[in-house]
mmCIF file of C-alpha atoms in Angstrom:
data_model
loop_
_atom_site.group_PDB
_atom_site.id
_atom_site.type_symbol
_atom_site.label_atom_id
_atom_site.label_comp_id
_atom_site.label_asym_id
_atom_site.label_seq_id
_atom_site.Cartn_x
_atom_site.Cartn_y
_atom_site.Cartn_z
ATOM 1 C CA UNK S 18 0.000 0.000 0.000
ATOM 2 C CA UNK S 19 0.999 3.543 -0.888
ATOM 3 C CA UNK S 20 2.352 5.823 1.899
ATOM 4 C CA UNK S 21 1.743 2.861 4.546
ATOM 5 C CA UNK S 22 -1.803 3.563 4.360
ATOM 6 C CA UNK S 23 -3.757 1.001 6.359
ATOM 7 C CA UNK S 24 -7.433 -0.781 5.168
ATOM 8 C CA UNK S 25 -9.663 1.852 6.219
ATOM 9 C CA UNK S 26 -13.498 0.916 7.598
ATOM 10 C CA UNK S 27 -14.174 3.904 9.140
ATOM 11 C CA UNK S 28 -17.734 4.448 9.438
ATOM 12 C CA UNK S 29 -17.726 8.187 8.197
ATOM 13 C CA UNK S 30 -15.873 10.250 7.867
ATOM 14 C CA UNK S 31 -14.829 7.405 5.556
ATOM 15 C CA UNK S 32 -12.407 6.085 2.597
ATOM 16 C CA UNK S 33 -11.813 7.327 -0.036
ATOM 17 C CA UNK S 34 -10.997 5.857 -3.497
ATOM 18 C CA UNK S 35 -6.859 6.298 -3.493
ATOM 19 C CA UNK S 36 -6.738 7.630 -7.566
ATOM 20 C CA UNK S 37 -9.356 10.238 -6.237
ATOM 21 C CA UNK S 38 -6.694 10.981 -3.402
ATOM 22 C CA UNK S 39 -3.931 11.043 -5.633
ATOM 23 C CA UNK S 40 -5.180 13.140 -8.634
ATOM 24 C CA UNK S 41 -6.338 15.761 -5.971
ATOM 25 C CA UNK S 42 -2.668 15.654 -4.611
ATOM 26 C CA UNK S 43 -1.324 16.115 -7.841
ATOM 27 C CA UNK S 44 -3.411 19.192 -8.706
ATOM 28 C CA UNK S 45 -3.868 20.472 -5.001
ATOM 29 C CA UNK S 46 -1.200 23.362 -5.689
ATOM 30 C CA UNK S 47 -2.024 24.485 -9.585
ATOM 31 C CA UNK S 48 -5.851 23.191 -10.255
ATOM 32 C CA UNK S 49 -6.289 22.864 -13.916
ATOM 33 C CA UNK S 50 -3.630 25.207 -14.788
ATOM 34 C CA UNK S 51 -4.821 28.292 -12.605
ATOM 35 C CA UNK S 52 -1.917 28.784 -10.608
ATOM 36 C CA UNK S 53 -3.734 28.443 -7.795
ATOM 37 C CA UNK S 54 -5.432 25.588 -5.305
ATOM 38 C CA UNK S 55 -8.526 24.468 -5.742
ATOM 39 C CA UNK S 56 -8.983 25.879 -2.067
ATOM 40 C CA UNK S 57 -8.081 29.119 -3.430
ATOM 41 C CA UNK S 58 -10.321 29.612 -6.765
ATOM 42 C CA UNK S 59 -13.792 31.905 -6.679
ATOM 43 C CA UNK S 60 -16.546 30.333 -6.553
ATOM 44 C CA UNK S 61 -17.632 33.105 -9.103
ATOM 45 C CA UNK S 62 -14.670 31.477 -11.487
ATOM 46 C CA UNK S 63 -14.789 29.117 -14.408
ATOM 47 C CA UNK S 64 -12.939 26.886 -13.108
ATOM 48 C CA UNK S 65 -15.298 25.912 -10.303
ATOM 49 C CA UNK S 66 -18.311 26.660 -12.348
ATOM 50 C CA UNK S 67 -17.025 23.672 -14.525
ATOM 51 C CA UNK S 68 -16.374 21.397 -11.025
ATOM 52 C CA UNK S 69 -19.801 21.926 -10.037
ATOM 53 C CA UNK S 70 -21.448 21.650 -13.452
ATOM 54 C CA UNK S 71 -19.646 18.080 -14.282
ATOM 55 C CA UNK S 72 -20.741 17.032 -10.362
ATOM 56 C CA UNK S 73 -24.548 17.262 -10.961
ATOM 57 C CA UNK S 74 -24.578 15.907 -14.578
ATOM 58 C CA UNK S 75 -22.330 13.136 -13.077
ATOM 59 C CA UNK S 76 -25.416 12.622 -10.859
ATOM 60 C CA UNK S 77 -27.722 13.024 -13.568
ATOM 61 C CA UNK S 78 -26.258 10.517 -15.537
ATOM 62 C CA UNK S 79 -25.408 7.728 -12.383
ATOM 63 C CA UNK S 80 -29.154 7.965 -11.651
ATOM 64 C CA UNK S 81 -30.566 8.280 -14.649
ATOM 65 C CA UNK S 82 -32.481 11.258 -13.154
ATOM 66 C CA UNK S 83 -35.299 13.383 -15.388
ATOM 67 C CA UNK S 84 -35.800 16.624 -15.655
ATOM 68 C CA UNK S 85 -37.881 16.793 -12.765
ATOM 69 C CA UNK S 86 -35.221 16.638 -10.250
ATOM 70 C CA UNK S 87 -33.010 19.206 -9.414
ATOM 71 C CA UNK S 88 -29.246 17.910 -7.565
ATOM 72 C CA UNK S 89 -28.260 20.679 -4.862
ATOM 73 C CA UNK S 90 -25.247 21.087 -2.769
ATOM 74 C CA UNK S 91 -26.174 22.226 1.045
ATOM 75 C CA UNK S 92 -24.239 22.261 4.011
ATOM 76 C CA UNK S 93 -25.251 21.221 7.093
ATOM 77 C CA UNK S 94 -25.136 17.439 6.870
ATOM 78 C CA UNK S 95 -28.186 14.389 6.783
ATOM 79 C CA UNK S 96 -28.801 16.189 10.348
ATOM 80 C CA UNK S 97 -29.789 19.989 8.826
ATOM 81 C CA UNK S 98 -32.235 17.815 6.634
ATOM 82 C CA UNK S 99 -34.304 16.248 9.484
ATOM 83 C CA UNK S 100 -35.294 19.783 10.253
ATOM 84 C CA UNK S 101 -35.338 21.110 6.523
ATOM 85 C CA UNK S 102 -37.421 18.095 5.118
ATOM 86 C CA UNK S 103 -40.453 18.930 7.259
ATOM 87 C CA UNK S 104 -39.729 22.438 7.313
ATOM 88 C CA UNK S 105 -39.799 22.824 3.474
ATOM 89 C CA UNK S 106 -42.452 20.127 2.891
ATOM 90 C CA UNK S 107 -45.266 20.340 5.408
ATOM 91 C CA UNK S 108 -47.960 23.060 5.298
ATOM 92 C CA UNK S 109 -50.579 24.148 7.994
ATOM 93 C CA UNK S 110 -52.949 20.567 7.358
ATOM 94 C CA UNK S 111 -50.455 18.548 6.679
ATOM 95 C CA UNK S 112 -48.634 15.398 7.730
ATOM 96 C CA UNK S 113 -46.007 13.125 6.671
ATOM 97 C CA UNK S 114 -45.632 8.931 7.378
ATOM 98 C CA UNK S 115 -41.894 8.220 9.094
ATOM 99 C CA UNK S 116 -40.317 4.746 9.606
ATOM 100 C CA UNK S 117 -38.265 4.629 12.406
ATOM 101 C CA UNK S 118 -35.292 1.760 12.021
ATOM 102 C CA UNK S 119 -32.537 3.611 14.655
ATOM 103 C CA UNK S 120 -30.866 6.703 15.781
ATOM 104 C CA UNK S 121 -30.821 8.248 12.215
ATOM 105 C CA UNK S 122 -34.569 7.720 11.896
ATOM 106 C CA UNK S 123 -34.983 8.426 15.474
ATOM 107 C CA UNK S 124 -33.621 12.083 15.447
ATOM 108 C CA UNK S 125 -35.571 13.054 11.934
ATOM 109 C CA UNK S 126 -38.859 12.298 13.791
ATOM 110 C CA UNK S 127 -37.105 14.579 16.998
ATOM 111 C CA UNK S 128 -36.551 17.213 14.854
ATOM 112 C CA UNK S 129 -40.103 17.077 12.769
ATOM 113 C CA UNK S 130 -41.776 16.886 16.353
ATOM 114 C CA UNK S 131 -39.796 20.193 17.308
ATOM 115 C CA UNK S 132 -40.734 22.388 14.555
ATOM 116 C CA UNK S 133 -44.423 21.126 15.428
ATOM 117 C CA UNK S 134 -45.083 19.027 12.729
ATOM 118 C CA UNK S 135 -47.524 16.532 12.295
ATOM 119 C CA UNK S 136 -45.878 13.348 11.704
ATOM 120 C CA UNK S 137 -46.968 9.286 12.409
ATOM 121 C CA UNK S 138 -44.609 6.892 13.149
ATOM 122 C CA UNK S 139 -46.308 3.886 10.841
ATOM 123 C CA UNK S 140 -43.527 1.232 11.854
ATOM 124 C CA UNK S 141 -40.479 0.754 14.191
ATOM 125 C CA UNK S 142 -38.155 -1.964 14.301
ATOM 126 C CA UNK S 143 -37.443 -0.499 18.095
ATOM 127 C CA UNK S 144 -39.214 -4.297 19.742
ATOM 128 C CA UNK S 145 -36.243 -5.969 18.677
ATOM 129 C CA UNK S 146 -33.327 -3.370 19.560
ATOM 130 C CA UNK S 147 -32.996 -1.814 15.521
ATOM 131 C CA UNK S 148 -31.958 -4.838 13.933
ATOM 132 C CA UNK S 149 -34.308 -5.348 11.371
ATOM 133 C CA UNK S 150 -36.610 -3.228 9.062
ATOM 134 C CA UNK S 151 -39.890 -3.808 9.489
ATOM 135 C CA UNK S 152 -42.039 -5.366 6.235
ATOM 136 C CA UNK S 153 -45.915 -4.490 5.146
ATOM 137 C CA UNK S 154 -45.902 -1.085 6.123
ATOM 138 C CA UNK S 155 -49.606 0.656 6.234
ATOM 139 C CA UNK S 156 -48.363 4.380 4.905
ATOM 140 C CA UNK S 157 -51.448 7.104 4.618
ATOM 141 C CA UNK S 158 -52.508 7.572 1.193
ATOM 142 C CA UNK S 159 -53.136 11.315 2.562
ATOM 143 C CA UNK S 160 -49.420 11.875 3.204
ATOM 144 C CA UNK S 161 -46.553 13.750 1.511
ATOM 145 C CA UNK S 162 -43.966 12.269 1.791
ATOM 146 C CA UNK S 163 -42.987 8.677 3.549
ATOM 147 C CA UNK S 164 -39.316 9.234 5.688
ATOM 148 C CA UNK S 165 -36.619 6.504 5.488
ATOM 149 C CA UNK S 166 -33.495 5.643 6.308
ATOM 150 C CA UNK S 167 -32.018 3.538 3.744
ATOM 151 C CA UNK S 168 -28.987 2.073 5.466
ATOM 152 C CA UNK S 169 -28.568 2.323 9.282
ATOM 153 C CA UNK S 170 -24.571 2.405 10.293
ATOM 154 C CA UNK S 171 -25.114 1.860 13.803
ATOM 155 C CA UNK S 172 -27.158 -1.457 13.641
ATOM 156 C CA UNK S 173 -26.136 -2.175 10.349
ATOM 157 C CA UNK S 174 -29.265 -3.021 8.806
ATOM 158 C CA UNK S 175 -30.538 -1.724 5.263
ATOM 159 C CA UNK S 176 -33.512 -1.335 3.250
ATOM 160 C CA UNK S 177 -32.937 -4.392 0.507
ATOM 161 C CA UNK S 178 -36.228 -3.009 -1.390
ATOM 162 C CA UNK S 179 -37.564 0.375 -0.903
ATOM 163 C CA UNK S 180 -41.428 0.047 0.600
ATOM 164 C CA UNK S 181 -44.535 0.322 -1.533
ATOM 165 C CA UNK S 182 -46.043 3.358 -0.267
ATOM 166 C CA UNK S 183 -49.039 3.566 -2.429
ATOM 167 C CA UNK S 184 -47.959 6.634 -4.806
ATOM 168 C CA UNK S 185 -46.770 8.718 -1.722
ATOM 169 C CA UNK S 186 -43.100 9.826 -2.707
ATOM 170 C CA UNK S 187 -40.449 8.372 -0.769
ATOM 171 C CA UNK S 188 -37.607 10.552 1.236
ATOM 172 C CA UNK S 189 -34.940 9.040 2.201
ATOM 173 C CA UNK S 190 -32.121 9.796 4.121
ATOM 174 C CA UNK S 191 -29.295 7.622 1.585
ATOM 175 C CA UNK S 192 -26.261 8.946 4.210
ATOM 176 C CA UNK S 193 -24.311 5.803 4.002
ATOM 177 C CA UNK S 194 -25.340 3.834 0.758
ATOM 178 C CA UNK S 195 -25.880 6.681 -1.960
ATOM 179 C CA UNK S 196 -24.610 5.778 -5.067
ATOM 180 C CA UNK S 197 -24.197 1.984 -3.902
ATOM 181 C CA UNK S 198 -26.746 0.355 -6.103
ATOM 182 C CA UNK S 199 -29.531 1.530 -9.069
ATOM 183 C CA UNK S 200 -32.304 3.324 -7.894
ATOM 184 C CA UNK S 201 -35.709 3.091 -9.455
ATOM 185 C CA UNK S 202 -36.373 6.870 -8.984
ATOM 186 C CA UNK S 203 -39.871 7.104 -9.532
ATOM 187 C CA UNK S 204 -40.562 6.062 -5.851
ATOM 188 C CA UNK S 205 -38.777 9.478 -4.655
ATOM 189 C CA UNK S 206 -39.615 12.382 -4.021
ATOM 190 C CA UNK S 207 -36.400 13.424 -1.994
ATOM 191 C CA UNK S 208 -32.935 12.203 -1.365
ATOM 192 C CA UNK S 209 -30.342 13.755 0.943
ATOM 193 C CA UNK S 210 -26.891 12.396 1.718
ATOM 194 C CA UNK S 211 -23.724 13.772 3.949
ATOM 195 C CA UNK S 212 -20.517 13.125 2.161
ATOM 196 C CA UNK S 213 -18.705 11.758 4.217
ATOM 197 C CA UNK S 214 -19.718 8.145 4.319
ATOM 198 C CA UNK S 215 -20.051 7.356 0.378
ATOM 199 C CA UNK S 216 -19.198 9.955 -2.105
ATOM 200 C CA UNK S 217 -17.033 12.629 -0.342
ATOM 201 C CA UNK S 218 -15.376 14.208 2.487
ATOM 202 C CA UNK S 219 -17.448 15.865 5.303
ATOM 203 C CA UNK S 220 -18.967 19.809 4.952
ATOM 204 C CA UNK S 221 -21.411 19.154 1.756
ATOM 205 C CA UNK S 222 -24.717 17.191 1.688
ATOM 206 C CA UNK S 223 -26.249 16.310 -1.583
ATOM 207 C CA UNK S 224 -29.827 17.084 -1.466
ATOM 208 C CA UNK S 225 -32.074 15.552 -5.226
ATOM 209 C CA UNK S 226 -35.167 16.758 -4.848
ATOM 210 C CA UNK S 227 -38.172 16.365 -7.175
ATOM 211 C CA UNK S 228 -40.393 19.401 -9.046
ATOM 212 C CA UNK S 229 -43.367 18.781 -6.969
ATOM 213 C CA UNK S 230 -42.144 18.638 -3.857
ATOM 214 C CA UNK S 231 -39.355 21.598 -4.399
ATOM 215 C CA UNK S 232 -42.518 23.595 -5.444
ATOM 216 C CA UNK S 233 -44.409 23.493 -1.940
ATOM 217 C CA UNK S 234 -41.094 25.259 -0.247
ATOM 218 C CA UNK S 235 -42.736 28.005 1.667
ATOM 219 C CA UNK S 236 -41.576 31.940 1.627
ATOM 220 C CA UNK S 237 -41.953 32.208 4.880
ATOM 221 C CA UNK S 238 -38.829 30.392 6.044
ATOM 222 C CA UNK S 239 -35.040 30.830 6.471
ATOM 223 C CA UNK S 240 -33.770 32.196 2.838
ATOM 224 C CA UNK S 241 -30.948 29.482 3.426
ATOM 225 C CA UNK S 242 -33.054 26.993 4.878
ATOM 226 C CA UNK S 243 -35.151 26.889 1.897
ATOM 227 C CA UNK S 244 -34.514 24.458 -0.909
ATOM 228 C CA UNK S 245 -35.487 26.587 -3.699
ATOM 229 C CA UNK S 246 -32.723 28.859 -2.920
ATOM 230 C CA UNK S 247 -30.072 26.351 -3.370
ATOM 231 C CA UNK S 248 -32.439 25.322 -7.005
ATOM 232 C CA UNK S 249 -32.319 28.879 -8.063
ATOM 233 C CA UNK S 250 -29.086 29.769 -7.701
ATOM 234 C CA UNK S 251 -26.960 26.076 -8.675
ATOM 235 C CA UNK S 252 -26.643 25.889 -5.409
ATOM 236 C CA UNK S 253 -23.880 28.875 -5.100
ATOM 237 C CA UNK S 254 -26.234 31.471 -3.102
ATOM 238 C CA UNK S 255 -23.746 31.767 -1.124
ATOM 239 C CA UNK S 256 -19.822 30.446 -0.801
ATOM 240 C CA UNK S 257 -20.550 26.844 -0.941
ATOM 241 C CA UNK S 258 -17.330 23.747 0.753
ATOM 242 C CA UNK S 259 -15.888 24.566 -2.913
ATOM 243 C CA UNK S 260 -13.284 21.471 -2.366
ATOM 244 C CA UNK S 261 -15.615 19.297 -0.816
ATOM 245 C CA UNK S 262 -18.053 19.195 -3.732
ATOM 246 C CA UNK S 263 -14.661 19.054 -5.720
ATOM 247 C CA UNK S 264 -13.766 15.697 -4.221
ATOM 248 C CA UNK S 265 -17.489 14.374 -4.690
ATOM 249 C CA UNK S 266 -16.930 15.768 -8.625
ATOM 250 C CA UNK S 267 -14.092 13.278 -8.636
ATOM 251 C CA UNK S 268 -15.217 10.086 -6.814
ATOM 252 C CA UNK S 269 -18.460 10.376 -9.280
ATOM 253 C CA UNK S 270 -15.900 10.504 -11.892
ATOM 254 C CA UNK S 271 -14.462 7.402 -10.400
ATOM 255 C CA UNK S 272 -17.533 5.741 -9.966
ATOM 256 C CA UNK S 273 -18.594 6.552 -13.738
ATOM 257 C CA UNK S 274 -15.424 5.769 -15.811
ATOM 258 C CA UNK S 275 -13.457 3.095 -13.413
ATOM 259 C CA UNK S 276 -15.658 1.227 -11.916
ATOM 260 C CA UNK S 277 -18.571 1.465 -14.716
ATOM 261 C CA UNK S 278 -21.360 2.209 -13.042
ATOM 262 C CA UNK S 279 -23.834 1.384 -10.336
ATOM 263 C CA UNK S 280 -25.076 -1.799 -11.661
ATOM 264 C CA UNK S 281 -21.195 -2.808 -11.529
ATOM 265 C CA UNK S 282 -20.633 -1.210 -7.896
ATOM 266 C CA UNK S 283 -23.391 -3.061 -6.880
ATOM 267 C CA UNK S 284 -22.013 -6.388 -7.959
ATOM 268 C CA UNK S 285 -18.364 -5.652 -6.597
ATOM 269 C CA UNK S 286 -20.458 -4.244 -2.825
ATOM 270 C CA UNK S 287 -22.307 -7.583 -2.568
ATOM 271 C CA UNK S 288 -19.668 -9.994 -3.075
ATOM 272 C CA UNK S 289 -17.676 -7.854 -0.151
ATOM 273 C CA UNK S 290 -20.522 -8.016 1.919
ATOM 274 C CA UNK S 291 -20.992 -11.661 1.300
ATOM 275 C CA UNK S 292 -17.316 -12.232 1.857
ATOM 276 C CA UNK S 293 -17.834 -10.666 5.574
ATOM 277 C CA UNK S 294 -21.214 -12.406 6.290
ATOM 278 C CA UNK S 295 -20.208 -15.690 5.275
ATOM 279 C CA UNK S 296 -17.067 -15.782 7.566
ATOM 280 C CA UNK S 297 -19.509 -14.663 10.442
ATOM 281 C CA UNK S 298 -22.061 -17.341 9.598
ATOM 282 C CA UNK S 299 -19.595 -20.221 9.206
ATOM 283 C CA UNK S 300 -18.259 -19.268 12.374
ATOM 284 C CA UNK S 301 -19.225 -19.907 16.222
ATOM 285 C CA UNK S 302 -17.077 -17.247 17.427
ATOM 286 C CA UNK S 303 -18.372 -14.457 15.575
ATOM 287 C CA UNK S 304 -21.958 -12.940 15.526
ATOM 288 C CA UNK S 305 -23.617 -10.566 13.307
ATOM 289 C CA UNK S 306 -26.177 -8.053 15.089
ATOM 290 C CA UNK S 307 -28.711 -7.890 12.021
ATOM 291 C CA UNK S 308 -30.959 -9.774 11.124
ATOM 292 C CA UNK S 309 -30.490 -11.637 8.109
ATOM 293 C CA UNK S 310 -33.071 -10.332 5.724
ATOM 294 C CA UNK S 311 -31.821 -6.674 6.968
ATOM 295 C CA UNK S 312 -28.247 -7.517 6.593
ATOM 296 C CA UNK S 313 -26.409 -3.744 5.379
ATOM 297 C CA UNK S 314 -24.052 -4.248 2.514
ATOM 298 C CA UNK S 315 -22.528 -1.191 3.840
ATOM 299 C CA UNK S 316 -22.276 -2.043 7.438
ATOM 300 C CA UNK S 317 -21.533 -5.223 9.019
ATOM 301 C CA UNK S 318 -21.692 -5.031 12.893
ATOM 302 C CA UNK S 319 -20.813 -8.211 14.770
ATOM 303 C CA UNK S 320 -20.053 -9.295 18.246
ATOM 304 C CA UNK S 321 -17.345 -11.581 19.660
ATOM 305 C CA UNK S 322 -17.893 -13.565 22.874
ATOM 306 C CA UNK S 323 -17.257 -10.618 25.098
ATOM 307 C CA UNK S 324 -15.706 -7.102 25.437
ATOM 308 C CA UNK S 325 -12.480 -7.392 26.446
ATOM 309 C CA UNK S 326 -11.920 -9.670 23.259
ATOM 310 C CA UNK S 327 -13.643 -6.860 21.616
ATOM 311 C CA UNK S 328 -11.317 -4.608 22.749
ATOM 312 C CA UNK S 329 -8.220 -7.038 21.919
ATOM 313 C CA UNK S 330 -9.654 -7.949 18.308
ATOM 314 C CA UNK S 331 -9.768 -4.281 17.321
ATOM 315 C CA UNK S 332 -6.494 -3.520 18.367
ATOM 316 C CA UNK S 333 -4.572 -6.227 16.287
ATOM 317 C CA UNK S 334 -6.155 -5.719 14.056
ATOM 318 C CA UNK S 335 -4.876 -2.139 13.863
ATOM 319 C CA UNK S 336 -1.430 -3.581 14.658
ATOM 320 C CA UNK S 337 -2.044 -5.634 10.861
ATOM 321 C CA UNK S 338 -3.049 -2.250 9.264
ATOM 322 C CA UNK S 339 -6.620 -2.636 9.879
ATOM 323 C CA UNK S 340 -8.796 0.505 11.361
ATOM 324 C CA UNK S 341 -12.294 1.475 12.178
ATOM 325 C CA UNK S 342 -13.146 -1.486 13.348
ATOM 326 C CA UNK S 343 -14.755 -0.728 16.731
ATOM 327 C CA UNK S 344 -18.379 -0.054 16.828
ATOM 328 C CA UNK S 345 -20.291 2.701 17.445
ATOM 329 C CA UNK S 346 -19.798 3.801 21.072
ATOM 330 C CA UNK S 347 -23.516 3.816 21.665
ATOM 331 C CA UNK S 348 -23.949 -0.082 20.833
ATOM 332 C CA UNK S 349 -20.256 -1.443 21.449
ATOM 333 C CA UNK S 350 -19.075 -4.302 19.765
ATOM 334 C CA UNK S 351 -17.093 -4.278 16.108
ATOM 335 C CA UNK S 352 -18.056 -3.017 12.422
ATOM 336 C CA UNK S 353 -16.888 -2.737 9.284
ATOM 337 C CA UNK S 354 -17.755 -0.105 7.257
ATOM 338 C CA UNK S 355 -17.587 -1.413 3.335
ATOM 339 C CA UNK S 356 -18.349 1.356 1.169
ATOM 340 C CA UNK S 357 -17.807 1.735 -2.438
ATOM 341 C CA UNK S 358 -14.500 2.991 -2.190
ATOM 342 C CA UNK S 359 -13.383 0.097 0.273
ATOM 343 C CA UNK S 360 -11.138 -2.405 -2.211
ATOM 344 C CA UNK S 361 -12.134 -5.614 -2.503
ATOM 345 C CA UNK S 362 -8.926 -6.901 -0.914
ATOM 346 C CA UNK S 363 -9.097 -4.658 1.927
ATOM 347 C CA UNK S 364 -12.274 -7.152 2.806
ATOM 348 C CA UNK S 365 -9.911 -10.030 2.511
ATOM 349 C CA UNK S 366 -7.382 -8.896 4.159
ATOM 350 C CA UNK S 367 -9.941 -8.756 6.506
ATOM 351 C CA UNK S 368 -11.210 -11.919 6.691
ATOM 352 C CA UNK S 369 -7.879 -13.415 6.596
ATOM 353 C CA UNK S 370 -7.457 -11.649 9.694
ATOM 354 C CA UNK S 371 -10.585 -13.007 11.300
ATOM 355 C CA UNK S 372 -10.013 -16.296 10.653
ATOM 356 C CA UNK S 373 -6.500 -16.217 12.630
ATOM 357 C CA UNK S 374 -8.169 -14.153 15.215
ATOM 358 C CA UNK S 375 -10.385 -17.180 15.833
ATOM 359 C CA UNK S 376 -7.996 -20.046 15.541
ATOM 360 C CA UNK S 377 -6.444 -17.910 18.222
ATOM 361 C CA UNK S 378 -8.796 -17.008 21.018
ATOM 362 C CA UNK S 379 -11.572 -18.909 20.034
#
């Protein structure tokens, strides 16, 4: 590995694809023959006019979007959306349907109950601690929108098909598995993602939002809290993270012309996951925390037979050039984080590692 860089699993902020890393180290300095770093350009200038331009065809032509959706650039993170969503999308009269599967999910429906909002909760997956996402969901053919999460990082479940809702557009909150796998896009009304877990580094959130719902933003809100400002203006009301939505720029570039596609990022993210799962399953040492039918191909969270091996495992394996591997601190126990940019022998490297860990202390 390059630079003794280790396998990084890193939950978010993430890793990132190394020719992305080394093409902005390359140009850091003099970007595209300015004589200046890209930290440095206007975002009045060609030159980033052109970065942001080629970043939302990029997701234009990824998602095969219409022209009924409009890509934005906001700042703020997934978390300024759980107040934005509502905020921007539900009037005096109305409501929207929310599925809660974890702490994501959880602190959208906080923030849509704090601005007053009326919201129903139609399923939870809360009975059984987050680890599964619940199935034959009644949504209320009188909502706006239904609220997802589409991958949970924490419990490391994930939304294998997106629900039938009955017509109502879908919103999802695609944090950690954007750009992962098609999308049929006629189920959504609204997508947001933070960078850091699948396309970028942190500071920008990519926000697709569809005609008819951009079209009930209210007037009466925020100026930068409003999504049609960010529509209006290309997203460049005001100064926007110039070299975070650079980086995105390039890892959609990646995604586009080296790996091919999502139909081909798919592929390479399921035999990864599988990889992972099946060393779990074959083994009585190891145990995964989802559910099988939930199982995230982005996050696989696992247990050993206690803590303090826990606590052992994750430190040799840093000591074999293996981090992130310690689960979030509000659930214990280990993940790995697999995005797209994760190499498929960084998972074997992995496993590899596993396998010895077992023949060792198990």
């Amino acid at each position: 590995m390059k630079a003794d860089r280790i396998h990084n699993f890193n939950a978010g902020p993430a890793a990132l694809p190394l020719p992305v890393l080394e093409e902005i180290q390359e140009s850091f300095l003099n970007f595209a023959g300015s004589g200046m770093s890209v930290t440095e350009i206007s975002h009045r200038s060609k030159w980033f006019d052109d970065v942001i331009n080629d970043a939302v065809e990029r997701v234009k032509r990824i998602l095969n979007l219409d022209s009924r959706f409009s890509v934005l650039f906001l700042q703020g993170g997934a978390s300024m959306q759980f107040c934005m969503v509502p905020m921007n999308l539900l009037g005096a009269g109305d409501s929207a349907d929310y599925v809660n599967t974890g702490t994501w999910s959880t602190k959208a429906i906080k923030e849509a109950t704090i601005l007053g909002k009326s919201i129903n909760v139609v399923a939870s997956s809360e009975d059984r601690n987050f680890s599964y996402i619940p199935r034959s969901i009644a949504f209320n053919a009188d909502a706006v929108y239904a609220h997802i999460t589409s991958n949970n990082t924490i419990k490391g479940t994930q939304w294998a098909q997106f629900p039938e809702t009955g017509g109502v557009p879908i919103v999802s909150d695609m944090s950690s598995d954007i750009f992962s796998r098609p999308l049929e896009m006629e189920k959504f009304g609204l997508i947001y993602a933070g960078a850091q877990k699948n396309m970028g580094p942190s500071g920008v959130c990519l926000a697709i939002i569809r005609d008819d719902l951009l079209s009930r933003t209210p007037g009466d809100i925020p100026t930068m809290l409003r999504y049609t400002t960010y529509a209006e203006k290309n997203s460049m009301y005001n100064t926007p993270p110039c070299f975070a939505i650079y980086m995105v720029q390039l890892v959609l570039k990646w995604l586009e012309e080296t790996i091919g596609g999502l139909d081909k990022m798919a592929a390479l993210n399921r035999k990864k996951a599988g990889l992972l799962y099946d060393t779990i399953d074959q083994s009585g040492f190891y145990q995964g925390t989802a559910e099988k039918g939930s199982r995230s191909l982005m996050n696989v969270t696992f247990r050993l037979p206690g803590e303090d091996l826990e606590k052992t495992f994750v430190a040799e394996a840093m000591k074999n050039g293996m981090g992130g591997l310690k689960g979030h601190r509000s659930v214990g126990g280990c993940r790995a984080s697999i995005y797209n940019p994760t190499p498929l022998a960084a998972v074997e490297a992995l496993v590899d590692f596993m396998n010895a860990f077992e023949r060792k202390h198990g």
